[in-house]
mmCIF file of C-alpha atoms in Angstrom:
data_model
loop_
_atom_site.group_PDB
_atom_site.id
_atom_site.type_symbol
_atom_site.label_atom_id
_atom_site.label_comp_id
_atom_site.label_asym_id
_atom_site.label_seq_id
_atom_site.Cartn_x
_atom_site.Cartn_y
_atom_site.Cartn_z
ATOM 1 C CA MET A 1 6.594 -26.890 -20.657
ATOM 2 C CA ARG A 2 5.956 -30.715 -20.509
ATOM 3 C CA PHE A 3 6.139 -30.392 -16.652
ATOM 4 C CA TYR A 4 3.230 -27.757 -16.601
ATOM 5 C CA THR A 5 1.250 -29.669 -19.045
ATOM 6 C CA ARG A 6 1.230 -32.771 -17.020
ATOM 7 C CA LEU A 7 0.407 -30.697 -13.846
ATOM 8 C CA ALA A 8 -2.167 -28.526 -15.685
ATOM 9 C CA SER A 9 -3.947 -31.711 -16.609
ATOM 10 C CA THR A 10 -5.453 -32.221 -13.159
ATOM 11 C CA LEU A 11 -7.314 -29.082 -13.310
ATOM 12 C CA PRO A 12 -10.624 -28.538 -14.916
ATOM 13 C CA SER A 13 -10.485 -28.041 -18.819
ATOM 14 C CA HIS A 14 -10.021 -24.747 -20.639
ATOM 15 C CA ALA A 15 -13.541 -24.574 -21.798
ATOM 16 C CA PHE A 16 -14.562 -24.796 -18.165
ATOM 17 C CA LEU A 17 -12.166 -21.959 -16.882
ATOM 18 C CA ALA A 18 -12.943 -19.820 -19.740
ATOM 19 C CA ARG A 19 -16.494 -19.834 -18.576
ATOM 20 C CA ALA A 20 -15.393 -17.835 -15.763
ATOM 21 C CA PRO A 21 -11.898 -16.412 -16.821
ATOM 22 C CA LEU A 22 -12.208 -13.305 -14.394
ATOM 23 C CA ALA A 23 -12.615 -15.521 -11.386
ATOM 24 C CA THR A 24 -9.837 -17.867 -12.319
ATOM 25 C CA ILE A 25 -7.657 -14.868 -12.839
ATOM 26 C CA VAL A 26 -8.349 -13.288 -9.503
ATOM 27 C CA ILE A 27 -8.179 -16.292 -7.632
ATOM 28 C CA ALA A 28 -4.695 -16.997 -9.046
ATOM 29 C CA GLN A 29 -3.911 -13.501 -8.109
ATOM 30 C CA LEU A 30 -4.713 -14.229 -4.611
ATOM 31 C CA PHE A 31 -2.666 -17.418 -4.507
ATOM 32 C CA GLY A 32 0.238 -15.834 -6.305
ATOM 33 C CA THR A 33 0.423 -12.652 -4.240
ATOM 34 C CA SER A 34 0.534 -14.366 -0.928
ATOM 35 C CA LEU A 35 4.353 -14.699 -1.620
ATOM 36 C CA TRP A 36 4.369 -10.665 -1.000
ATOM 37 C CA PHE A 37 4.408 -10.468 2.473
ATOM 38 C CA SER A 38 4.849 -14.065 3.501
ATOM 39 C CA VAL A 39 7.796 -12.907 5.788
ATOM 40 C CA ASN A 40 5.928 -9.866 7.365
ATOM 41 C CA GLY A 41 3.202 -12.501 8.526
ATOM 42 C CA VAL A 42 5.946 -14.293 10.706
ATOM 43 C CA GLY A 43 7.720 -11.073 11.410
ATOM 44 C CA LEU A 44 7.300 -11.375 15.345
ATOM 45 C CA ALA A 45 8.250 -14.957 15.352
ATOM 46 C CA LEU A 46 11.367 -14.106 13.157
ATOM 47 C CA GLN A 47 12.406 -11.382 15.609
ATOM 48 C CA GLN A 48 12.422 -13.979 18.455
ATOM 49 C CA ALA A 49 13.643 -16.845 16.469
ATOM 50 C CA VAL A 50 16.460 -15.161 14.846
ATOM 51 C CA GLY A 51 16.893 -11.941 16.277
ATOM 52 C CA LEU A 52 15.548 -9.512 13.670
ATOM 53 C CA SER A 53 14.769 -5.994 14.403
ATOM 54 C CA GLU A 54 12.063 -3.815 13.099
ATOM 55 C CA SER A 55 14.796 -2.334 10.933
ATOM 56 C CA ASP A 56 15.696 -5.746 9.470
ATOM 57 C CA LEU A 57 11.876 -6.586 8.675
ATOM 58 C CA GLY A 58 11.711 -3.398 7.161
ATOM 59 C CA LEU A 59 14.875 -4.123 4.861
ATOM 60 C CA LEU A 60 13.278 -7.578 3.967
ATOM 61 C CA THR A 61 9.874 -5.616 2.857
ATOM 62 C CA ILE A 62 12.300 -3.222 0.794
ATOM 63 C CA ALA A 63 13.844 -5.916 -0.750
ATOM 64 C CA VAL A 64 10.816 -7.417 -2.281
ATOM 65 C CA GLN A 65 9.718 -4.016 -3.542
ATOM 66 C CA ALA A 66 13.259 -3.586 -4.982
ATOM 67 C CA GLY A 67 12.864 -7.020 -6.649
ATOM 68 C CA PHE A 68 9.385 -6.144 -8.041
ATOM 69 C CA ILE A 69 10.839 -2.841 -9.322
ATOM 70 C CA THR A 70 13.991 -4.618 -11.174
ATOM 71 C CA GLY A 71 11.496 -7.215 -12.628
ATOM 72 C CA THR A 72 9.013 -4.747 -13.818
ATOM 73 C CA LEU A 73 11.684 -2.762 -15.683
ATOM 74 C CA LEU A 74 13.255 -5.769 -17.177
ATOM 75 C CA ILE A 75 9.901 -7.091 -18.619
ATOM 76 C CA ALA A 76 8.881 -3.583 -19.686
ATOM 77 C CA THR A 77 12.143 -2.484 -21.300
ATOM 78 C CA THR A 78 13.025 -5.809 -23.035
ATOM 79 C CA GLY A 79 9.379 -6.032 -24.260
ATOM 80 C CA LEU A 80 8.915 -9.317 -22.380
ATOM 81 C CA ALA A 81 5.520 -8.272 -21.126
ATOM 82 C CA ASP A 82 4.219 -8.257 -24.801
ATOM 83 C CA ARG A 83 6.538 -10.801 -26.539
ATOM 84 C CA VAL A 84 5.802 -13.657 -24.174
ATOM 85 C CA ARG A 85 2.562 -15.170 -23.759
ATOM 86 C CA ALA A 86 1.398 -13.722 -20.651
ATOM 87 C CA SER A 87 -0.226 -16.820 -19.213
ATOM 88 C CA HIS A 88 3.330 -18.557 -19.468
ATOM 89 C CA LEU A 89 5.152 -15.774 -18.210
ATOM 90 C CA PHE A 90 2.605 -15.693 -14.961
ATOM 91 C CA ALA A 91 2.883 -19.438 -14.663
ATOM 92 C CA ILE A 92 6.849 -19.744 -14.599
ATOM 93 C CA SER A 93 7.113 -16.677 -12.150
ATOM 94 C CA ALA A 94 4.762 -18.020 -9.806
ATOM 95 C CA VAL A 95 6.636 -21.418 -9.966
ATOM 96 C CA ALA A 96 10.009 -19.732 -9.427
ATOM 97 C CA GLY A 97 8.541 -17.465 -6.616
ATOM 98 C CA ALA A 98 7.207 -20.406 -4.516
ATOM 99 C CA LEU A 99 10.272 -22.257 -4.755
ATOM 100 C CA ILE A 100 12.356 -19.243 -3.570
ATOM 101 C CA ASN A 101 9.852 -18.112 -0.784
ATOM 102 C CA ALA A 102 10.524 -21.871 0.617
ATOM 103 C CA ALA A 103 14.182 -21.333 0.278
ATOM 104 C CA PHE A 104 14.035 -18.364 2.586
ATOM 105 C CA ILE A 105 13.486 -20.928 5.481
ATOM 106 C CA GLY A 106 17.133 -22.178 5.005
ATOM 107 C CA VAL A 107 18.754 -18.427 4.977
ATOM 108 C CA ALA A 108 16.285 -16.687 7.553
ATOM 109 C CA ASP A 109 19.338 -16.272 10.265
ATOM 110 C CA SER A 110 21.457 -14.609 7.815
ATOM 111 C CA VAL A 111 20.268 -11.317 7.033
ATOM 112 C CA SER A 112 22.375 -10.705 3.830
ATOM 113 C CA LEU A 113 21.018 -14.037 2.328
ATOM 114 C CA ALA A 114 17.620 -13.391 3.294
ATOM 115 C CA VAL A 115 17.451 -10.161 1.771
ATOM 116 C CA ALA A 116 18.752 -11.718 -1.387
ATOM 117 C CA ALA A 117 15.846 -14.271 -1.498
ATOM 118 C CA ARG A 118 13.002 -11.727 -0.920
ATOM 119 C CA PHE A 119 14.770 -9.753 -3.626
ATOM 120 C CA LEU A 120 14.334 -12.591 -6.005
ATOM 121 C CA VAL A 121 10.704 -13.232 -4.892
ATOM 122 C CA GLY A 122 9.982 -9.660 -5.568
ATOM 123 C CA LEU A 123 11.691 -10.316 -9.056
ATOM 124 C CA CYS A 124 9.140 -13.263 -9.666
ATOM 125 C CA LEU A 125 6.233 -11.033 -8.488
ATOM 126 C CA ALA A 126 6.783 -8.739 -11.287
ATOM 127 C CA GLY A 127 5.521 -11.719 -13.836
ATOM 128 C CA ILE A 128 2.520 -11.989 -11.704
ATOM 129 C CA TYR A 129 0.738 -8.783 -10.712
ATOM 130 C CA PRO A 130 1.331 -6.822 -14.078
ATOM 131 C CA LEU A 131 0.661 -9.766 -16.256
ATOM 132 C CA GLY A 132 -2.536 -10.578 -14.079
ATOM 133 C CA MET A 133 -3.633 -7.206 -15.024
ATOM 134 C CA LYS A 134 -3.074 -7.570 -18.813
ATOM 135 C CA LEU A 135 -4.915 -11.174 -18.733
ATOM 136 C CA VAL A 136 -8.013 -9.343 -16.990
ATOM 137 C CA VAL A 137 -7.949 -6.913 -19.925
ATOM 138 C CA SER A 138 -7.655 -9.567 -22.480
ATOM 139 C CA TRP A 139 -10.712 -11.417 -21.038
ATOM 140 C CA THR A 140 -12.916 -8.676 -19.742
ATOM 141 C CA PRO A 141 -11.934 -5.377 -21.979
ATOM 142 C CA SER A 142 -15.292 -3.642 -20.871
ATOM 143 C CA ASN A 143 -15.816 -2.359 -17.625
ATOM 144 C CA ALA A 144 -12.178 -2.584 -16.590
ATOM 145 C CA GLY A 145 -12.388 -0.646 -13.585
ATOM 146 C CA SER A 146 -14.788 -3.064 -12.099
ATOM 147 C CA ALA A 147 -12.801 -6.275 -13.566
ATOM 148 C CA LEU A 148 -9.459 -4.653 -12.223
ATOM 149 C CA GLY A 149 -11.277 -3.691 -8.859
ATOM 150 C CA TRP A 150 -11.707 -7.645 -8.337
ATOM 151 C CA LEU A 151 -8.097 -8.268 -9.329
ATOM 152 C CA VAL A 152 -6.446 -5.439 -6.895
ATOM 153 C CA GLY A 153 -8.748 -6.791 -4.474
ATOM 154 C CA MET A 154 -7.557 -10.307 -4.522
ATOM 155 C CA LEU A 155 -3.849 -8.867 -4.578
ATOM 156 C CA THR A 156 -4.689 -7.021 -1.536
ATOM 157 C CA LEU A 157 -6.195 -10.189 0.219
ATOM 158 C CA GLY A 158 -3.124 -12.144 -1.294
ATOM 159 C CA ILE A 159 -0.747 -9.751 0.879
ATOM 160 C CA ALA A 160 -3.035 -9.874 3.957
ATOM 161 C CA SER A 161 -3.290 -13.862 3.722
ATOM 162 C CA PRO A 162 0.321 -14.256 5.326
ATOM 163 C CA HIS A 163 -1.052 -12.993 8.718
ATOM 164 C CA LEU A 164 -4.103 -15.391 8.105
ATOM 165 C CA LEU A 165 -1.833 -18.145 7.747
ATOM 166 C CA ARG A 166 0.052 -17.273 10.591
ATOM 167 C CA GLY A 167 -3.120 -16.893 12.668
ATOM 168 C CA LEU A 168 -3.992 -20.453 11.617
ATOM 169 C CA THR A 169 -0.676 -21.920 12.456
ATOM 170 C CA LEU A 170 -0.211 -19.875 15.485
ATOM 171 C CA HIS A 171 1.160 -22.690 17.657
ATOM 172 C CA LEU A 172 3.193 -24.331 14.606
ATOM 173 C CA PRO A 173 6.567 -23.334 13.802
ATOM 174 C CA TRP A 174 7.196 -20.034 11.814
ATOM 175 C CA GLN A 175 7.959 -21.932 8.643
ATOM 176 C CA TRP A 176 4.615 -23.350 7.863
ATOM 177 C CA PRO A 177 3.047 -20.155 6.761
ATOM 178 C CA LEU A 178 5.791 -19.753 4.263
ATOM 179 C CA LEU A 179 5.469 -23.254 2.723
ATOM 180 C CA LEU A 180 1.527 -22.590 2.651
ATOM 181 C CA ALA A 181 2.118 -19.390 0.578
ATOM 182 C CA SER A 182 4.574 -21.212 -1.773
ATOM 183 C CA ALA A 183 1.970 -23.868 -2.175
ATOM 184 C CA LEU A 184 -0.751 -21.581 -3.107
ATOM 185 C CA ALA A 185 1.572 -19.818 -5.462
ATOM 186 C CA LEU A 186 2.135 -23.249 -7.221
ATOM 187 C CA LEU A 187 -1.612 -23.654 -7.402
ATOM 188 C CA ALA A 188 -1.818 -19.871 -9.053
ATOM 189 C CA ALA A 189 0.841 -21.210 -11.727
ATOM 190 C CA LEU A 190 -1.398 -24.390 -12.597
ATOM 191 C CA MET A 191 -4.656 -22.226 -12.965
ATOM 192 C CA ILE A 192 -3.476 -19.428 -15.233
ATOM 193 C CA PHE A 193 -1.394 -21.868 -17.415
ATOM 194 C CA LYS A 194 -4.366 -23.603 -18.069
ATOM 195 C CA LEU A 195 -6.391 -20.681 -18.658
ATOM 196 C CA GLY A 196 -4.267 -19.133 -21.235
ATOM 197 C CA VAL A 197 -4.911 -15.526 -22.886
ATOM 198 C CA GLY A 198 -8.001 -14.167 -23.567
ATOM 199 C CA PRO A 199 -9.217 -13.197 -27.239
ATOM 200 C CA HIS A 200 -9.382 -9.379 -26.918
ATOM 201 C CA LEU A 201 -5.648 -9.060 -27.194
ATOM 202 C CA PRO A 202 -2.971 -10.872 -29.073
ATOM 203 C CA ALA A 203 -1.517 -13.593 -27.320
ATOM 204 C CA LYS A 204 1.962 -12.536 -28.371
ATOM 205 C CA ALA A 205 2.744 -9.171 -30.004
ATOM 206 C CA SER A 206 4.990 -9.003 -33.250
ATOM 207 C CA GLY A 207 7.622 -6.871 -31.574
ATOM 208 C CA GLY A 208 8.909 -5.838 -28.187
ATOM 209 C CA ARG A 209 10.856 -2.411 -28.692
ATOM 210 C CA PRO A 210 12.826 -1.395 -25.591
ATOM 211 C CA TRP A 211 11.454 1.007 -23.429
ATOM 212 C CA ALA A 212 8.043 0.911 -25.116
ATOM 213 C CA GLY A 213 6.215 1.462 -21.981
ATOM 214 C CA LEU A 214 7.603 4.968 -21.729
ATOM 215 C CA SER A 215 5.823 5.867 -24.960
ATOM 216 C CA ALA A 216 2.410 5.804 -23.016
ATOM 217 C CA PHE A 217 3.368 8.849 -20.803
ATOM 218 C CA ARG A 218 3.050 11.144 -24.002
ATOM 219 C CA GLN A 219 -0.755 10.423 -23.400
ATOM 220 C CA LYS A 220 -2.216 13.492 -21.094
ATOM 221 C CA HIS A 221 -4.552 11.262 -19.238
ATOM 222 C CA PHE A 222 -2.241 8.216 -18.877
ATOM 223 C CA ARG A 223 0.475 10.481 -17.424
ATOM 224 C CA ALA A 224 -2.299 12.005 -14.993
ATOM 225 C CA ALA A 225 -3.356 8.440 -13.963
ATOM 226 C CA ALA A 226 0.202 7.320 -13.635
ATOM 227 C CA LEU A 227 1.123 10.373 -11.548
ATOM 228 C CA GLY A 228 -1.997 9.880 -9.168
ATOM 229 C CA TYR A 229 -0.811 6.342 -9.073
ATOM 230 C CA PHE A 230 2.464 7.169 -7.931
ATOM 231 C CA GLY A 231 1.117 9.377 -5.015
ATOM 232 C CA HIS A 232 -0.936 6.189 -4.006
ATOM 233 C CA CYS A 233 2.064 4.005 -3.965
ATOM 234 C CA TRP A 234 3.995 6.237 -1.736
ATOM 235 C CA GLU A 235 1.259 5.662 1.115
ATOM 236 C CA LEU A 236 0.133 2.166 0.459
ATOM 237 C CA TYR A 237 2.861 -0.323 0.844
ATOM 238 C CA ALA A 238 4.438 1.625 3.697
ATOM 239 C CA LEU A 239 1.053 1.596 5.634
ATOM 240 C CA TRP A 240 0.690 -2.101 5.095
ATOM 241 C CA ALA A 241 4.307 -2.719 6.516
ATOM 242 C CA LEU A 242 3.085 -0.607 9.511
ATOM 243 C CA VAL A 243 0.046 -2.314 10.131
ATOM 244 C CA PRO A 244 1.359 -5.217 12.604
ATOM 245 C CA PHE A 245 3.174 -2.250 14.623
ATOM 246 C CA LEU A 246 -0.040 -0.297 14.861
ATOM 247 C CA VAL A 247 -2.134 -3.198 15.719
ATOM 248 C CA THR A 248 0.483 -4.223 18.086
ATOM 249 C CA ARG A 249 0.440 -0.827 19.818
ATOM 250 C CA GLU A 250 -3.434 -0.821 20.433
ATOM 251 C CA LEU A 251 -3.566 -4.332 21.834
ATOM 252 C CA GLU A 252 -0.800 -3.537 24.283
ATOM 253 C CA ARG A 253 -2.967 -0.456 25.375
ATOM 254 C CA LEU A 254 -5.992 -2.954 25.816
ATOM 255 C CA SER A 255 -3.913 -5.231 27.563
ATOM 256 C CA ALA A 256 -5.345 -7.966 24.886
ATOM 257 C CA ALA A 257 -3.672 -11.279 24.141
ATOM 258 C CA PRO A 258 -0.737 -10.928 21.558
ATOM 259 C CA GLY A 259 -2.132 -13.802 19.221
ATOM 260 C CA LEU A 260 -4.717 -11.297 18.127
ATOM 261 C CA GLN A 261 -2.290 -9.495 16.164
ATOM 262 C CA PRO A 262 -1.772 -11.532 13.238
ATOM 263 C CA TRP A 263 -5.706 -11.797 13.016
ATOM 264 C CA LEU A 264 -6.576 -8.099 13.220
ATOM 265 C CA SER A 265 -3.615 -7.402 10.764
ATOM 266 C CA PHE A 266 -5.347 -9.544 8.343
ATOM 267 C CA ALA A 267 -8.495 -7.937 8.827
ATOM 268 C CA VAL A 268 -7.171 -4.291 8.373
ATOM 269 C CA ILE A 269 -5.425 -5.325 5.134
ATOM 270 C CA ALA A 270 -8.181 -7.674 3.807
ATOM 271 C CA LEU A 271 -10.767 -5.005 4.190
ATOM 272 C CA GLY A 272 -9.137 -3.620 1.006
ATOM 273 C CA LEU A 273 -10.926 -6.257 -0.766
ATOM 274 C CA PRO A 274 -14.384 -5.021 -0.140
ATOM 275 C CA GLY A 275 -13.105 -1.541 -0.872
ATOM 276 C CA CYS A 276 -11.769 -2.588 -4.377
ATOM 277 C CA VAL A 277 -14.896 -4.108 -5.290
ATOM 278 C CA TRP A 278 -17.257 -1.334 -4.235
ATOM 279 C CA ALA A 279 -14.739 1.153 -5.967
ATOM 280 C CA GLY A 280 -15.129 -1.091 -9.076
ATOM 281 C CA ARG A 281 -18.781 -1.169 -9.002
ATOM 282 C CA TRP A 282 -19.177 2.584 -8.066
ATOM 283 C CA SER A 283 -16.769 3.502 -11.203
ATOM 284 C CA ARG A 284 -19.419 2.028 -13.633
ATOM 285 C CA ARG A 285 -21.750 4.793 -12.557
ATOM 286 C CA VAL A 286 -19.332 7.669 -12.042
ATOM 287 C CA GLY A 287 -16.207 7.133 -13.597
ATOM 288 C CA SER A 288 -12.977 5.706 -12.411
ATOM 289 C CA ALA A 289 -11.391 9.127 -11.854
ATOM 290 C CA ARG A 290 -13.879 10.412 -9.604
ATOM 291 C CA VAL A 291 -13.725 7.101 -7.496
ATOM 292 C CA ALA A 292 -9.966 7.434 -7.264
ATOM 293 C CA VAL A 293 -10.326 10.918 -5.979
ATOM 294 C CA VAL A 294 -12.691 9.977 -3.527
ATOM 295 C CA ALA A 295 -10.657 7.147 -2.014
ATOM 296 C CA LEU A 296 -7.223 9.039 -2.244
ATOM 297 C CA ALA A 297 -8.773 11.921 -0.303
ATOM 298 C CA THR A 298 -10.102 9.613 2.334
ATOM 299 C CA SER A 299 -6.739 7.854 2.760
ATOM 300 C CA GLY A 300 -5.162 11.300 2.810
ATOM 301 C CA MET A 301 -7.381 12.503 5.542
ATOM 302 C CA LEU A 302 -6.829 9.580 7.924
ATOM 303 C CA CYS A 303 -3.048 9.894 7.122
ATOM 304 C CA LEU A 304 -3.383 13.434 8.434
ATOM 305 C CA LEU A 305 -5.728 12.614 11.662
ATOM 306 C CA TYR A 306 -4.566 9.392 12.825
ATOM 307 C CA PRO A 307 -1.263 10.702 14.588
ATOM 308 C CA LEU A 308 -3.249 13.480 16.138
ATOM 309 C CA LEU A 309 -5.691 10.780 17.794
ATOM 310 C CA GLY A 310 -2.927 8.645 18.774
ATOM 311 C CA GLY A 311 -3.699 9.083 22.339
ATOM 312 C CA THR A 312 -7.494 8.370 22.123
ATOM 313 C CA SER A 313 -9.589 5.044 22.662
ATOM 314 C CA PRO A 314 -7.738 2.013 21.292
ATOM 315 C CA TRP A 315 -11.091 0.946 19.895
ATOM 316 C CA LEU A 316 -11.449 4.172 17.862
ATOM 317 C CA LEU A 317 -7.744 3.790 16.424
ATOM 318 C CA LEU A 318 -8.512 0.069 15.419
ATOM 319 C CA THR A 319 -11.693 1.152 13.751
ATOM 320 C CA LEU A 320 -9.906 4.245 11.878
ATOM 321 C CA LEU A 321 -7.412 1.425 10.728
ATOM 322 C CA GLY A 322 -10.278 -0.523 9.285
ATOM 323 C CA ILE A 323 -11.640 2.364 7.437
ATOM 324 C CA TRP A 324 -8.162 3.301 6.306
ATOM 325 C CA GLY A 325 -7.742 -0.510 5.230
ATOM 326 C CA ILE A 326 -10.687 -0.101 2.996
ATOM 327 C CA SER A 327 -9.808 3.379 1.523
ATOM 328 C CA VAL A 328 -6.028 3.056 0.908
ATOM 329 C CA ILE A 329 -6.403 0.492 -2.010
ATOM 330 C CA ALA A 330 -9.578 1.174 -3.272
ATOM 331 C CA ASP A 331 -8.174 3.895 -5.884
ATOM 332 C CA SER A 332 -5.550 1.351 -7.282
ATOM 333 C CA ALA A 333 -7.512 -0.474 -9.553
ATOM 334 C CA GLN A 334 -9.003 2.680 -10.838
ATOM 335 C CA PHE A 335 -5.508 4.203 -11.586
ATOM 336 C CA SER A 336 -4.915 0.995 -13.600
ATOM 337 C CA ALA A 337 -8.153 1.122 -15.373
ATOM 338 C CA LEU A 338 -7.495 4.859 -16.387
ATOM 339 C CA ALA A 339 -4.042 3.917 -17.563
ATOM 340 C CA ALA A 340 -5.026 0.960 -19.562
ATOM 341 C CA ALA A 341 -7.895 2.873 -21.305
ATOM 342 C CA THR A 342 -5.295 5.479 -22.758
ATOM 343 C CA ALA A 343 -2.049 3.166 -23.298
ATOM 344 C CA PRO A 344 -1.417 1.767 -26.801
ATOM 345 C CA PRO A 345 -2.955 -1.728 -26.948
ATOM 346 C CA GLU A 346 -0.050 -3.458 -28.552
ATOM 347 C CA ARG A 347 2.150 -2.105 -25.617
ATOM 348 C CA LEU A 348 -0.141 -2.299 -22.812
ATOM 349 C CA GLY A 349 2.001 -4.907 -20.683
ATOM 350 C CA ALA A 350 5.023 -2.590 -21.110
ATOM 351 C CA ALA A 351 3.137 0.400 -20.244
ATOM 352 C CA LEU A 352 1.444 -1.169 -16.973
ATOM 353 C CA ALA A 353 4.757 -2.679 -16.117
ATOM 354 C CA MET A 354 6.710 0.567 -16.314
ATOM 355 C CA MET A 355 3.907 2.450 -14.418
ATOM 356 C CA ASN A 356 4.211 -0.214 -11.739
ATOM 357 C CA ALA A 357 8.100 -0.186 -11.830
ATOM 358 C CA ILE A 358 8.152 3.685 -10.911
ATOM 359 C CA GLY A 359 5.297 3.465 -8.469
ATOM 360 C CA PHE A 360 6.962 0.693 -6.605
ATOM 361 C CA GLY A 361 10.243 2.441 -6.724
ATOM 362 C CA LEU A 362 8.556 5.279 -4.542
ATOM 363 C CA THR A 363 7.598 2.520 -2.022
ATOM 364 C CA ILE A 364 11.007 2.149 -1.011
ATOM 365 C CA PRO A 365 11.790 5.336 0.659
ATOM 366 C CA SER A 366 8.641 5.378 2.134
ATOM 367 C CA ILE A 367 8.751 1.881 3.824
ATOM 368 C CA ALA A 368 12.586 2.718 5.066
ATOM 369 C CA LEU A 369 11.242 5.605 6.743
ATOM 370 C CA VAL A 370 8.429 4.452 8.578
ATOM 371 C CA THR A 371 10.300 1.306 9.617
ATOM 372 C CA ALA A 372 13.329 2.976 10.651
ATOM 373 C CA LEU A 373 11.564 5.882 12.538
ATOM 374 C CA TRP A 374 8.832 3.563 14.144
ATOM 375 C CA VAL A 375 10.443 3.295 17.497
ATOM 376 C CA SER A 376 11.554 6.928 17.921
ATOM 377 C CA GLN A 377 8.114 8.318 16.563
ATOM 378 C CA GLY A 378 5.630 5.836 16.865
ATOM 379 C CA PRO A 379 2.341 6.739 15.196
ATOM 380 C CA TRP A 380 3.633 10.090 14.216
ATOM 381 C CA VAL A 381 5.809 8.542 11.354
ATOM 382 C CA ILE A 382 2.384 8.218 9.478
ATOM 383 C CA TRP A 383 2.788 12.049 8.467
ATOM 384 C CA TRP A 384 5.742 10.860 6.245
ATOM 385 C CA LEU A 385 3.193 9.219 4.070
ATOM 386 C CA LEU A 386 0.848 12.364 3.597
ATOM 387 C CA PRO A 387 2.692 13.697 0.705
ATOM 388 C CA GLY A 388 1.685 10.738 -1.295
ATOM 389 C CA PRO A 389 -1.987 11.393 -1.278
ATOM 390 C CA VAL A 390 -1.738 15.419 -1.543
ATOM 391 C CA LEU A 391 0.740 15.329 -4.602
ATOM 392 C CA GLY A 392 -1.396 12.475 -6.188
ATOM 393 C CA LEU A 393 -4.568 14.585 -5.955
ATOM 394 C CA ILE A 394 -2.865 17.739 -7.364
ATOM 395 C CA ALA A 395 -1.768 15.251 -10.274
ATOM 396 C CA MET A 396 -5.193 14.070 -10.970
ATOM 397 C CA ARG A 397 -6.587 17.589 -11.819
ATOM 398 C CA GLY A 398 -5.375 16.563 -15.289
ATOM 399 C CA LEU A 399 -7.890 13.771 -15.398
ATOM 400 C CA SER A 400 -11.251 14.190 -17.077
ATOM 401 C CA SER A 401 -14.217 13.574 -14.880
ATOM 402 C CA SER A 402 -15.614 11.260 -17.424
ATOM 403 C CA LYS A 403 -12.853 8.739 -17.435
#
């Protein structure tokens, strides 16, 4: 910890950061989660440089998801999410993820080693995203839907950021965006280590009973929120994995410059940030459950209609992609807020980590399906995502509209 302490001394004082804890956490979340799709941002360059296929890129994305699932299960079942100080676990995870993400550069030409590296990055992300949610609740327990809306919005922007980094370094080697993402993750570690844990939850729980996170599923409303979240997860990350392919398709139909692809991919995913913020604000008036229903129904409708409109104007389809980018993530924070409101406070970290683990487990088959079938089916692969919103909406009938 001496290393962290010396580096953290370069940041503003704890008192300064504590005056704006939510801003500190969400910015750190943005920087830390830039590791998530860092390879996807340079996917086309990797295809040219080392000969990766669309299926290989899908496999690398799945590896991150598998690592994240493994990590969340680990911290949930061992009680680490509630035994270890959240700010420390976040910082350690961000530093480790930054180093492994940079190491990917040296193994990118070996699919097996590249998959292993991305798996380890996902493992580290399990100490960033769920712990970021816990930190938000520890500092701002009231209006959790609004606060978590900012957090998930920054997660979305973080996932979109590799496309932005690639756009900014388009004429530089593909390694640059990866190194920049690692640098951002190191900065995130410093910010959270300096901030610490808020006063509204214990910094460290007295115990960590294995599988404690599963106990939250006994609560009816937690269970309904979790099931809705699982349907949301089936659709979300598979769509994000498809965005570069969908954008490239429309740019080719427009005979536009290929260099626009990373910028438009970034824009589509990054639109989730205002979507999350809007959803958070609206939830303060109508409740998180109602906002989640509207967002999930909207993205589900787009999931149904987009393939049917695949032969229409590329401009229309790009516009629909933008709307989809807003709606597909807007419900995520509201599911988390609903879950946080009904989970046992002393096991909040474990409950959220367990919910994340199961939800992200569902992203693996959906990502595998759409990336493997893209070449043969094109936009029609989107229909494979439709069961997620449909089943999620059915599950949410168990949520009170007052939640």
